[in-house]
Amino acid sequence: MAGPVPVASSLSDIYTVDAIGTQAKRWNNLLARFQTIYGQPAEFVARSPGRVNIIGEHIDYSLYPVLPMAITADSLLAVSTKVASTNTKEGHYKIKIANVQDAKFPAHEFDIPYEAVDIDATVHEWTNYFKSGLRGALELLRKKHGNDFEPKSMQILMDGTVPAGGGLSSSAAFVSSSALAVMVANGEKTVDKTELTELAIVSERAVGVNSGGMDQSASVFSERGSALFVSFTPSLKVRPVSFPKTNPELTFLIAQSFVTADKFVTGPVHYNLRVVECSLAAAYLNAVLNPPGTQLPSDASPLSVSLHGFHETYFALQEHSSGATKSKSTESQLEELVALTAEKLDKRDGYTREEIAAVLNISVDELNKKFTSRFPVRAEKFKLRQRALHVFSEALRVLKFMSLLEQQPTNTDDTSEYNAQLGDLLNQTQDSCRDVYECSCKEIDELCSIARKAGSYGSRLTGAGWGGCSVHLVPAGKVKAVREACEREYYSKLDLSEEQKEAAVVVSKPGSGSAVYLVDDKPGPVVVDDRDRGSEVY
Ligand code: NG1
């Protein structure tokens, strides 16, 4: 799984068979538009997909493992580095960037100084995502080639099909494909997947969201036909996971709510606030459960202290003081943490900054500096109890889900009971997201109950929530019924275009991750299959 980002020689290396017809048209349009806009062909295309998360919601930034899979929708960046340098400022390189949806995402031209990429995270501007990938990639290139490294100018045309604010991680797809494009444009013949993912995780935080690492990992590493188990400690590790054969066969349906949730705009009361609450919960539990003076390890989570860090410290100290020779299983540790949280964090209406600072034995100013100064958050009280309960119980559900996948169903003629167990875990996640983590919304709740009534085993929000998409585990024979029920009971009440209606509910097959396609090698329409190299197929 680790290793270099693949160089695709045909679209058949990237997409599933059913998607190739539409994708070939789209790629040819992208390359033709590139030629029209810049008066020369693109040299290569960098591609990274969106993802749907199957289970493990809002726990990646607390460094617990998650199980997403890549989808077909993706971000494509067609690139050329043959940029005339006549009007570029001295000591600068030029970035010309345009989007196939030019009315929504206007083209820009930047002269960027060699030494730094300036990103104004207070301004919500689409090109910030490119710049954050650029900044991360350049840091890596400088580490490799020294501080005098001079970046190449680039002209870029982007085509993104992951809906923005739809919970399918358009931002991670854009940042990962941007970083990949910059690496390739600057002469890297191979781009290491782990390096790309790690830099995309850190880069995305520059846009104003304290994100975890699930989306970038899924976008870069996924393999066609498999979901991806991603763990973050002691270091980022991924492994493909396949679903056992079931009867009835299982299908994942993604249903959009058409409630746009913009993490950047609502960060202070939603996403970024949850990150702060989780880190504060870790620090609080450390203060009340570990011996005085215990410091949590500084880790890769956005605020450097995480519930996972607390978890490990707590049990390491317990084992040490009891002289235990055998560690408890992670499942029983998580169960214990759920019980301890319920007991020690007993204030259901939340904790003020003053109350938390007193327990941490620091001033409110120190608390603000450490936890709330990176990105603004707006809260009088922090719901530490609810957030920690969600995280520990969701981490436990991921383990239970994985252990179900690892045991094959016993009765292979009829796996309904097994399917229902998987579905139940998804339903429990939705309940926890709605009631405990408070990241659902009434439209997603409604879609979940419509889908369950029509035959879904398990339905829940996917991604950050507060709108966006829902995911449903549906027996293959009920896909039509679920789709029709959503149309009848939900979408018919919205004012949707034909295009939106068509994209509202899609069957999601696990897709492949990031790839590079070298156009230079293959003039003419994009290649769809090795046999068809260079010839127009669609
Ligand atoms: P979305 O907003 O759906 O891409 C976000 C985070 C993830 C993860 C999920 C919740 C980013 C880029 N992604 O996903 O890391 O925390 O929410 O599980 O911020």
Coordinates of C-alpha atoms and ligand atoms in Angstrom, one line a residue:
M1 CA 0.0 0.0 0.0
A2 CA 2.8 2.4 0.9
G3 CA 5.1 3.4 -2.0
P4 CA 4.8 5.9 -4.8
V5 CA 1.6 7.5 -6.2
P6 CA 0.9 5.4 -9.3
V7 CA 1.3 6.8 -12.8
A8 CA -1.8 5.7 -14.7
S9 CA -1.3 4.8 -18.3
S10 CA -5.1 4.7 -19.0
L11 CA -8.3 5.8 -17.4
S12 CA -9.0 2.1 -16.9
D13 CA -6.3 2.2 -14.2
I14 CA -8.2 4.9 -12.3
Y15 CA -12.0 4.4 -12.7
T16 CA -14.3 1.4 -12.4
V17 CA -15.7 0.2 -15.7
D18 CA -19.1 1.8 -15.2
A19 CA -17.6 5.3 -14.8
I20 CA -15.2 5.3 -17.7
G21 CA -17.5 6.6 -20.4
T22 CA -18.4 9.7 -18.5
Q23 CA -14.9 10.2 -17.2
A24 CA -13.3 10.0 -20.6
K25 CA -15.6 12.7 -21.9
R26 CA -14.8 14.8 -18.9
W27 CA -11.0 14.4 -19.2
N28 CA -11.0 15.1 -22.9
N29 CA -13.0 18.3 -22.2
L30 CA -10.5 19.3 -19.5
L31 CA -7.6 18.8 -21.8
A32 CA -9.3 20.6 -24.7
R33 CA -10.2 23.6 -22.4
F34 CA -6.6 23.7 -21.1
Q35 CA -5.4 24.1 -24.7
T36 CA -7.9 26.9 -25.4
I37 CA -7.2 28.8 -22.2
Y38 CA -3.4 28.5 -22.2
G39 CA -2.7 28.0 -25.9
Q40 CA -0.7 24.9 -25.3
P41 CA -1.4 21.3 -24.2
A42 CA -1.3 20.2 -20.5
E43 CA 1.8 18.1 -19.6
F44 CA 0.1 16.0 -17.0
V45 CA -3.0 15.6 -14.8
A46 CA -2.9 15.1 -11.1
R47 CA -5.9 13.3 -9.6
S48 CA -7.2 12.7 -6.1
P49 CA -10.7 11.5 -5.1
G50 CA -13.3 12.4 -2.5
R51 CA -14.3 9.8 0.1
V52 CA -17.2 8.4 2.0
N53 CA -16.6 7.4 5.6
I54 CA -18.1 4.1 6.5
I55 CA -17.6 4.3 10.2
G56 CA -15.4 6.3 12.6
E57 CA -16.9 9.8 12.6
H58 CA -15.1 12.7 14.2
I59 CA -12.5 10.6 15.8
D60 CA -9.6 11.0 13.4
Y61 CA -8.5 14.2 15.1
S62 CA -8.5 12.4 18.4
L63 CA -6.2 9.9 16.6
Y64 CA -8.5 6.9 16.7
P65 CA -8.7 4.6 13.6
V66 CA -11.4 5.1 10.9
L67 CA -12.8 3.2 7.9
P68 CA -13.4 5.4 4.8
M69 CA -13.3 4.5 1.1
A70 CA -12.6 6.6 -1.9
I71 CA -15.4 7.4 -4.4
T72 CA -15.3 8.1 -8.1
A73 CA -15.9 11.9 -7.7
D74 CA -12.5 13.6 -7.7
S75 CA -10.4 16.7 -8.2
L76 CA -8.4 16.9 -11.4
L77 CA -5.6 19.4 -12.0
A78 CA -4.3 19.6 -15.6
V79 CA -0.9 21.3 -15.5
S80 CA 1.8 22.7 -17.7
T81 CA 5.0 24.3 -16.5
K82 CA 5.8 26.1 -19.8
V83 CA 4.9 29.5 -18.5
A84 CA 6.4 32.6 -20.2
S85 CA 8.5 34.4 -17.6
T86 CA 8.4 37.8 -19.2
N87 CA 6.0 39.5 -16.8
T88 CA 6.8 37.5 -13.6
K89 CA 8.3 39.7 -10.8
E90 CA 12.0 39.2 -9.9
G91 CA 12.5 36.5 -7.3
H92 CA 8.9 35.2 -7.9
Y93 CA 7.3 32.4 -9.8
K94 CA 3.9 32.5 -11.5
I95 CA 0.8 30.5 -10.8
K96 CA -2.1 30.8 -13.3
I97 CA -5.1 28.8 -12.1
A98 CA -8.5 28.5 -13.7
N99 CA -11.5 26.2 -13.1
V100 CA -13.8 24.6 -15.6
Q101 CA -16.6 26.1 -13.6
D102 CA -15.3 29.6 -14.2
A103 CA -18.4 31.5 -13.3
K104 CA -18.4 30.0 -9.7
F105 CA -14.6 29.8 -9.3
P106 CA -12.9 32.7 -11.2
A107 CA -9.4 32.4 -12.6
H108 CA -6.5 33.9 -10.8
E109 CA -2.9 34.8 -11.5
F110 CA -0.3 35.0 -8.7
D111 CA 3.3 36.0 -8.5
I112 CA 4.6 34.1 -5.5
P113 CA 7.9 34.9 -3.8
Y114 CA 10.4 32.0 -3.8
E115 CA 10.6 31.9 0.0
A116 CA 6.9 31.9 1.2
V117 CA 3.4 31.2 0.1
D118 CA 1.0 33.6 1.7
I119 CA -2.5 32.3 2.5
D120 CA -5.1 34.5 4.1
A121 CA -7.3 32.0 6.0
T122 CA -9.7 34.8 6.9
V123 CA -10.8 35.1 3.2
H124 CA -12.8 32.3 1.8
E125 CA -11.2 31.9 -1.6
W126 CA -11.2 28.7 -3.7
T127 CA -7.6 29.1 -4.7
N128 CA -6.5 28.9 -1.0
Y129 CA -6.8 25.1 -1.2
F130 CA -4.4 25.1 -4.1
K131 CA -2.0 27.4 -2.2
S132 CA -2.1 25.2 0.9
G133 CA -1.1 22.2 -1.2
L134 CA 1.6 24.3 -2.8
R135 CA 2.9 25.5 0.5
G136 CA 3.1 21.9 1.9
A137 CA 4.7 20.5 -1.2
L138 CA 7.3 23.2 -1.3
E139 CA 8.2 22.6 2.3
L140 CA 8.8 19.0 1.4
L141 CA 10.8 19.9 -1.7
R142 CA 13.0 22.2 0.3
K143 CA 13.7 19.4 2.8
K144 CA 14.7 17.3 -0.1
H145 CA 16.6 19.8 -2.2
G146 CA 17.7 22.5 0.2
N147 CA 16.4 26.0 1.0
D148 CA 17.6 27.5 -2.3
F149 CA 15.1 25.4 -4.2
E150 CA 13.3 27.6 -6.8
P151 CA 9.8 26.4 -7.6
K152 CA 8.6 26.2 -11.2
S153 CA 5.8 28.4 -12.6
M154 CA 2.6 26.5 -13.3
Q155 CA -0.5 27.0 -15.3
I156 CA -3.4 24.9 -14.1
L157 CA -7.0 24.0 -15.0
M158 CA -9.0 22.4 -12.3
D159 CA -12.1 20.2 -12.6
G160 CA -13.6 19.0 -9.3
T161 CA -16.7 16.8 -9.1
V162 CA -16.8 16.3 -5.4
P163 CA -19.6 18.5 -4.2
A164 CA -18.2 21.3 -1.9
G165 CA -19.7 21.2 1.6
G166 CA -21.2 17.8 0.9
G167 CA -19.4 15.7 3.4
L168 CA -17.4 13.8 0.8
S169 CA -14.2 15.7 1.3
S170 CA -13.9 18.0 -1.6
S171 CA -11.3 20.0 0.3
A172 CA -8.9 17.0 0.9
A173 CA -9.3 15.9 -2.7
F174 CA -8.3 19.4 -3.9
V175 CA -5.4 19.9 -1.4
S176 CA -4.0 16.4 -2.1
S177 CA -4.2 16.8 -5.9
S178 CA -2.7 20.3 -5.6
A179 CA 0.3 19.0 -3.6
L180 CA 0.7 16.1 -6.0
A181 CA 0.6 18.5 -9.0
V182 CA 3.3 20.7 -7.4
M183 CA 5.6 17.8 -6.7
V184 CA 5.3 16.5 -10.3
A185 CA 5.6 20.0 -11.8
N186 CA 8.8 20.4 -9.9
G187 CA 10.4 17.4 -11.4
E188 CA 9.7 14.7 -8.8
K189 CA 9.6 11.4 -10.7
T190 CA 8.0 9.6 -7.8
V191 CA 5.9 10.9 -5.1
D192 CA 5.7 8.9 -1.9
K193 CA 2.1 8.3 -0.8
T194 CA 2.8 8.7 3.0
E195 CA 4.8 11.9 2.4
L196 CA 2.0 13.3 0.2
T197 CA -0.7 12.4 2.8
E198 CA 1.2 13.8 5.7
L199 CA 1.9 17.0 4.0
A200 CA -1.8 17.3 2.8
I201 CA -3.0 16.9 6.3
V202 CA -0.8 19.7 7.7
S203 CA -1.5 21.8 4.6
E204 CA -5.2 21.7 4.9
R205 CA -5.0 23.1 8.4
A206 CA -3.6 26.3 6.8
V207 CA -7.0 26.9 5.2
G208 CA -8.6 27.5 8.5
V209 CA -9.9 24.1 9.6
N210 CA -8.2 22.0 12.3
S211 CA -8.8 18.8 10.3
G212 CA -8.0 15.2 11.1
G213 CA -6.2 12.9 8.7
M214 CA -8.9 10.6 7.4
D215 CA -9.8 12.3 4.2
Q216 CA -6.3 12.9 2.9
S217 CA -5.4 9.2 3.7
A218 CA -8.4 7.9 1.9
S219 CA -7.9 10.2 -1.0
V220 CA -4.2 9.2 -1.5
F221 CA -4.1 5.6 -0.5
S222 CA -7.4 3.9 -1.5
E223 CA -7.4 0.9 -3.8
R224 CA -10.2 0.0 -6.1
G225 CA -12.6 -2.5 -4.6
S226 CA -11.5 -2.0 -0.9
A227 CA -12.3 0.2 2.0
L228 CA -9.3 1.6 3.9
F229 CA -8.5 1.1 7.6
V230 CA -6.5 4.1 8.6
S231 CA -4.7 4.4 12.0
F232 CA -2.7 7.4 13.1
T233 CA -0.6 6.1 16.0
P234 CA 2.3 5.5 16.5
S235 CA 2.4 6.7 12.9
L236 CA 0.1 6.9 9.9
K237 CA -0.7 3.4 8.6
V238 CA -3.3 2.2 6.2
R239 CA -4.6 -1.2 5.1
P240 CA -7.2 -2.2 2.5
V241 CA -10.2 -4.0 3.9
S242 CA -12.6 -6.0 1.9
F243 CA -16.2 -6.9 2.8
P244 CA -17.0 -10.6 3.0
K245 CA -19.4 -12.1 0.5
T246 CA -22.9 -11.7 1.9
N247 CA -26.3 -12.9 0.9
P248 CA -28.1 -10.5 0.3
E249 CA -25.2 -8.6 -1.2
L250 CA -24.4 -5.3 0.4
T251 CA -24.3 -1.9 -1.3
F252 CA -23.4 1.5 0.0
L253 CA -25.7 4.3 -1.1
I254 CA -24.8 7.9 -0.7
A255 CA -27.7 10.3 -0.4
Q256 CA -27.2 14.0 -0.4
S257 CA -29.2 16.2 2.0
F258 CA -28.5 19.3 -0.1
V259 CA -27.9 21.2 3.1
T260 CA -24.5 22.8 2.5
A261 CA -22.2 22.7 5.5
D262 CA -19.2 24.9 5.1
K263 CA -16.6 23.8 7.7
F264 CA -14.6 27.0 7.1
V265 CA -17.6 29.4 7.8
T266 CA -19.1 27.4 10.6
G267 CA -15.8 26.3 12.1
P268 CA -16.0 28.5 15.3
V269 CA -19.2 26.8 16.4
H270 CA -19.0 23.4 14.7
Y271 CA -15.9 21.6 13.5
N272 CA -13.1 23.6 15.1
L273 CA -15.0 23.9 18.3
R274 CA -15.4 20.1 18.4
V275 CA -11.6 19.7 18.0
V276 CA -11.0 22.1 20.9
E277 CA -13.6 20.3 23.1
C278 CA -11.9 16.9 22.4
S279 CA -8.5 18.3 23.3
L280 CA -9.8 20.0 26.4
A281 CA -11.6 16.8 27.4
A282 CA -8.2 14.9 27.1
A283 CA -6.5 17.5 29.2
Y284 CA -9.3 17.5 31.8
L285 CA -9.4 13.7 32.1
N286 CA -5.6 13.6 32.4
A287 CA -5.8 16.1 35.3
V288 CA -8.5 14.2 37.2
L289 CA -7.5 10.6 36.5
N290 CA -3.7 10.6 36.2
P291 CA -1.2 11.3 39.0
P292 CA -0.6 15.1 39.6
G293 CA 1.9 16.5 37.2
T294 CA 1.3 13.9 34.4
Q295 CA 1.9 15.5 31.0
L296 CA 0.1 14.2 28.0
P297 CA 2.4 13.3 25.1
S298 CA 2.6 15.9 22.3
D299 CA 1.2 14.1 19.2
A300 CA 0.1 14.6 15.6
S301 CA -3.5 15.8 16.5
P302 CA -4.3 19.4 15.5
L303 CA -3.8 20.8 19.0
S304 CA -1.1 18.3 20.0
V305 CA -3.0 16.7 22.8
S306 CA -5.6 14.1 22.1
L307 CA -8.1 11.7 23.7
H308 CA -6.0 8.8 22.3
G309 CA -2.9 10.3 23.9
F310 CA -4.8 10.4 27.2
H311 CA -6.1 6.8 26.7
E312 CA -2.5 5.5 26.2
T313 CA -1.0 7.4 29.1
Y314 CA -3.8 6.4 31.5
F315 CA -3.5 2.7 30.8
A316 CA 0.3 2.7 30.7
L317 CA 0.3 4.3 34.2
Q318 CA -2.3 1.9 35.5
E319 CA -0.4 -1.1 34.3
H320 CA 2.8 0.3 35.7
S321 CA 1.4 0.9 39.1
S322 CA -0.5 -2.4 39.3
G323 CA 2.5 -4.3 38.0
A324 CA 0.1 -6.0 35.4
T325 CA 1.9 -8.2 33.0
K326 CA -0.8 -8.4 30.4
S327 CA -2.5 -5.4 28.8
K328 CA -6.3 -5.2 28.7
S329 CA -7.7 -5.4 25.2
T330 CA -8.4 -2.1 23.5
E331 CA -12.1 -2.9 23.5
S332 CA -12.2 -3.3 27.3
Q333 CA -10.0 -0.2 27.7
L334 CA -12.5 1.9 25.7
E335 CA -15.4 0.5 27.6
E336 CA -13.7 1.5 30.8
L337 CA -13.1 5.0 29.4
V338 CA -16.7 5.4 28.6
A339 CA -17.6 4.6 32.2
L340 CA -14.9 6.8 33.6
T341 CA -16.0 9.7 31.4
A342 CA -19.6 9.3 32.5
E343 CA -18.4 9.4 36.1
K344 CA -15.7 12.1 36.1
L345 CA -17.2 14.5 33.5
D346 CA -20.6 14.8 35.1
K347 CA -21.6 18.3 34.0
R348 CA -24.1 17.8 31.2
D349 CA -24.5 21.5 30.4
G350 CA -20.8 21.9 29.8
Y351 CA -17.7 23.5 31.5
T352 CA -16.7 27.2 31.4
R353 CA -13.1 28.2 30.6
E354 CA -12.7 29.2 34.2
E355 CA -13.8 25.8 35.4
I356 CA -11.5 23.9 33.1
A357 CA -8.5 26.2 33.7
A358 CA -8.9 25.6 37.5
V359 CA -8.8 21.9 37.0
L360 CA -5.8 22.1 34.7
N361 CA -4.1 24.4 37.1
I362 CA -3.4 27.1 34.5
S363 CA -4.8 30.6 33.9
V364 CA -7.7 31.2 31.5
D365 CA -5.2 33.1 29.3
E366 CA -2.9 30.1 29.2
L367 CA -5.9 27.9 28.3
N368 CA -6.9 30.3 25.5
K369 CA -3.4 30.4 24.2
K370 CA -3.0 26.6 24.1
F371 CA -6.5 25.6 23.0
T372 CA -8.4 28.3 21.3
S373 CA -5.9 30.7 19.7
R374 CA -5.1 28.7 16.6
F375 CA -8.5 29.2 15.0
P376 CA -11.4 31.2 16.6
V377 CA -14.1 29.3 18.5
R378 CA -17.3 30.7 20.0
A379 CA -18.6 29.0 23.1
E380 CA -19.5 30.0 26.7
K381 CA -19.3 26.4 27.7
F382 CA -17.5 23.3 26.4
K383 CA -19.3 20.0 26.3
L384 CA -16.5 17.8 27.4
R385 CA -18.6 15.0 28.7
Q386 CA -20.6 14.5 25.5
R387 CA -17.6 14.9 23.2
A388 CA -15.4 12.3 25.0
L389 CA -18.3 9.9 25.3
H390 CA -18.9 10.1 21.6
V391 CA -15.2 9.6 20.8
F392 CA -14.6 6.6 23.0
S393 CA -17.8 4.9 22.0
E394 CA -17.3 5.6 18.3
A395 CA -13.7 4.2 18.5
L396 CA -15.2 1.1 20.1
R397 CA -17.8 0.8 17.2
V398 CA -15.0 0.9 14.7
L399 CA -13.3 -2.0 16.4
K400 CA -16.5 -4.0 16.5
F401 CA -17.2 -3.2 12.9
M402 CA -13.7 -4.4 11.9
S403 CA -14.0 -7.6 13.9
L404 CA -17.3 -8.4 12.2
L405 CA -15.6 -7.9 8.8
E406 CA -12.8 -10.1 9.9
Q407 CA -15.1 -13.0 10.9
Q408 CA -16.8 -14.3 7.9
P409 CA -20.6 -14.7 8.3
T410 CA -21.4 -18.2 9.6
N411 CA -24.5 -19.0 7.5
T412 CA -23.5 -18.0 4.0
D413 CA -26.9 -18.8 2.5
D414 CA -28.5 -16.1 4.4
T415 CA -26.4 -13.4 6.1
S416 CA -29.2 -11.1 7.0
E417 CA -28.4 -11.3 10.6
Y418 CA -24.7 -10.5 10.0
N419 CA -25.7 -7.6 7.7
A420 CA -28.0 -6.3 10.3
Q421 CA -25.2 -6.3 12.9
L422 CA -23.1 -4.2 10.6
G423 CA -26.0 -1.9 10.0
D424 CA -26.8 -1.6 13.7
L425 CA -23.3 -0.2 14.3
L426 CA -23.9 2.5 11.7
N427 CA -27.3 3.3 13.3
Q428 CA -25.6 3.7 16.7
T429 CA -23.1 6.1 15.1
Q430 CA -25.9 8.2 13.8
D431 CA -27.6 8.3 17.2
S432 CA -24.3 9.3 18.8
C433 CA -23.6 12.0 16.2
R434 CA -27.1 13.4 16.5
D435 CA -27.6 13.3 20.3
V436 CA -24.1 13.3 21.8
Y437 CA -21.8 14.9 19.4
E438 CA -24.5 17.2 17.9
C439 CA -23.2 17.1 14.4
S440 CA -26.2 15.9 12.5
C441 CA -29.2 18.0 11.3
K442 CA -32.9 17.4 10.9
E443 CA -32.6 16.8 7.1
I444 CA -30.0 14.0 7.6
D445 CA -32.0 12.5 10.4
E446 CA -35.0 12.4 8.1
L447 CA -33.1 10.8 5.2
C448 CA -31.8 8.1 7.6
S449 CA -35.2 7.3 8.9
I450 CA -36.7 7.2 5.3
A451 CA -33.9 4.9 4.1
R452 CA -34.2 2.6 7.1
K453 CA -38.0 2.2 6.6
A454 CA -37.3 1.3 3.0
G455 CA -34.9 -1.4 3.9
S456 CA -31.5 0.0 4.8
Y457 CA -29.7 -2.0 7.4
G458 CA -27.9 1.1 8.7
S459 CA -28.0 4.8 7.9
R460 CA -26.0 7.7 9.1
L461 CA -24.3 11.0 8.2
T462 CA -20.9 10.7 6.7
G463 CA -18.1 13.2 7.0
A464 CA -18.2 16.3 9.2
G465 CA -22.1 16.5 9.2
W466 CA -24.3 19.5 10.0
G467 CA -25.6 18.8 6.5
G468 CA -23.8 17.2 3.6
C469 CA -24.2 13.5 2.8
S470 CA -25.6 10.4 4.4
V471 CA -24.4 6.8 3.8
H472 CA -26.7 3.7 3.8
L473 CA -25.9 0.1 4.0
V474 CA -28.5 -1.4 1.7
P475 CA -29.2 -5.0 0.5
A476 CA -28.7 -4.9 -3.3
G477 CA -32.3 -5.9 -3.9
K478 CA -33.5 -2.8 -1.9
V479 CA -31.5 -0.1 -3.6
K480 CA -34.4 0.8 -5.9
A481 CA -36.8 0.9 -3.0
V482 CA -34.5 3.1 -0.9
R483 CA -33.8 5.5 -3.8
E484 CA -37.5 5.8 -4.6
A485 CA -38.5 6.4 -0.9
C486 CA -35.9 9.2 -0.7
E487 CA -37.2 10.7 -3.9
R488 CA -40.8 10.5 -2.8
E489 CA -40.4 11.6 0.8
Y490 CA -37.5 13.9 0.7
Y491 CA -36.2 15.2 -2.7
S492 CA -39.7 15.9 -4.1
K493 CA -40.1 18.6 -1.4
L494 CA -36.9 20.4 -2.5
D495 CA -36.5 22.6 -5.6
L496 CA -33.8 20.6 -7.4
S497 CA -32.5 20.8 -10.9
E498 CA -32.5 17.7 -13.1
E499 CA -28.8 17.4 -12.6
Q500 CA -29.2 17.6 -8.8
K501 CA -31.9 15.0 -8.8
E502 CA -29.7 12.6 -10.7
A503 CA -26.8 13.0 -8.4
A504 CA -29.0 12.9 -5.2
V505 CA -28.6 9.2 -4.5
V506 CA -25.6 7.2 -5.9
V507 CA -24.4 3.7 -5.4
S508 CA -20.8 4.0 -4.2
K509 CA -18.2 1.5 -5.2
P510 CA -14.8 1.7 -3.5
G511 CA -12.6 3.6 -5.9
S512 CA -8.8 4.1 -6.3
G513 CA -6.7 6.9 -4.8
S514 CA -4.4 9.5 -6.1
A515 CA -2.8 9.1 -9.5
V516 CA -0.8 11.0 -12.1
Y517 CA -1.5 10.8 -15.8
L518 CA 1.3 12.0 -18.1
V519 CA -0.3 13.7 -21.2
D520 CA 3.0 14.3 -22.9
D521 CA 3.5 10.6 -23.5
K522 CA 0.1 10.2 -25.2
P523 CA -1.0 13.0 -27.5
G524 CA -4.7 13.0 -28.5
P525 CA -7.7 12.0 -26.5
V526 CA -7.1 10.4 -23.1
V527 CA -6.4 6.7 -23.1
V528 CA -9.1 4.4 -21.8
D529 CA -7.5 1.1 -22.1
D530 CA -4.0 0.0 -23.1
R531 CA -5.3 -1.4 -26.3
D532 CA -6.8 1.9 -27.2
R533 CA -3.7 4.0 -26.5
G534 CA -3.9 7.3 -28.4
S535 CA -7.1 6.5 -30.3
E536 CA -10.5 8.1 -29.7
V537 CA -12.7 5.7 -28.0
Y538 CA -15.5 7.8 -26.6
Ligands
NG1_1 P1 -15.4 16.4 5.7 O1 -15.7 17.8 6.1 O2 -16.6 15.6 5.5 O3 -14.4 16.4 4.6 C1 -14.2 16.3 8.1 C2 -12.7 16.2 8.3 C3 -12.2 14.8 8.7 C4 -13.0 14.2 9.8 C5 -14.5 14.3 9.4 C6 -15.4 13.8 10.5 C7 -11.4 17.8 7.0 C8 -10.6 17.9 5.7 N1 -12.0 16.6 7.1 O4 -14.6 15.7 6.9 O5 -10.8 14.8 9.0 O6 -12.7 14.7 11.0 O7 -14.9 15.7 9.2 O8 -15.2 12.5 10.8 O9 -11.4 18.6 7.8

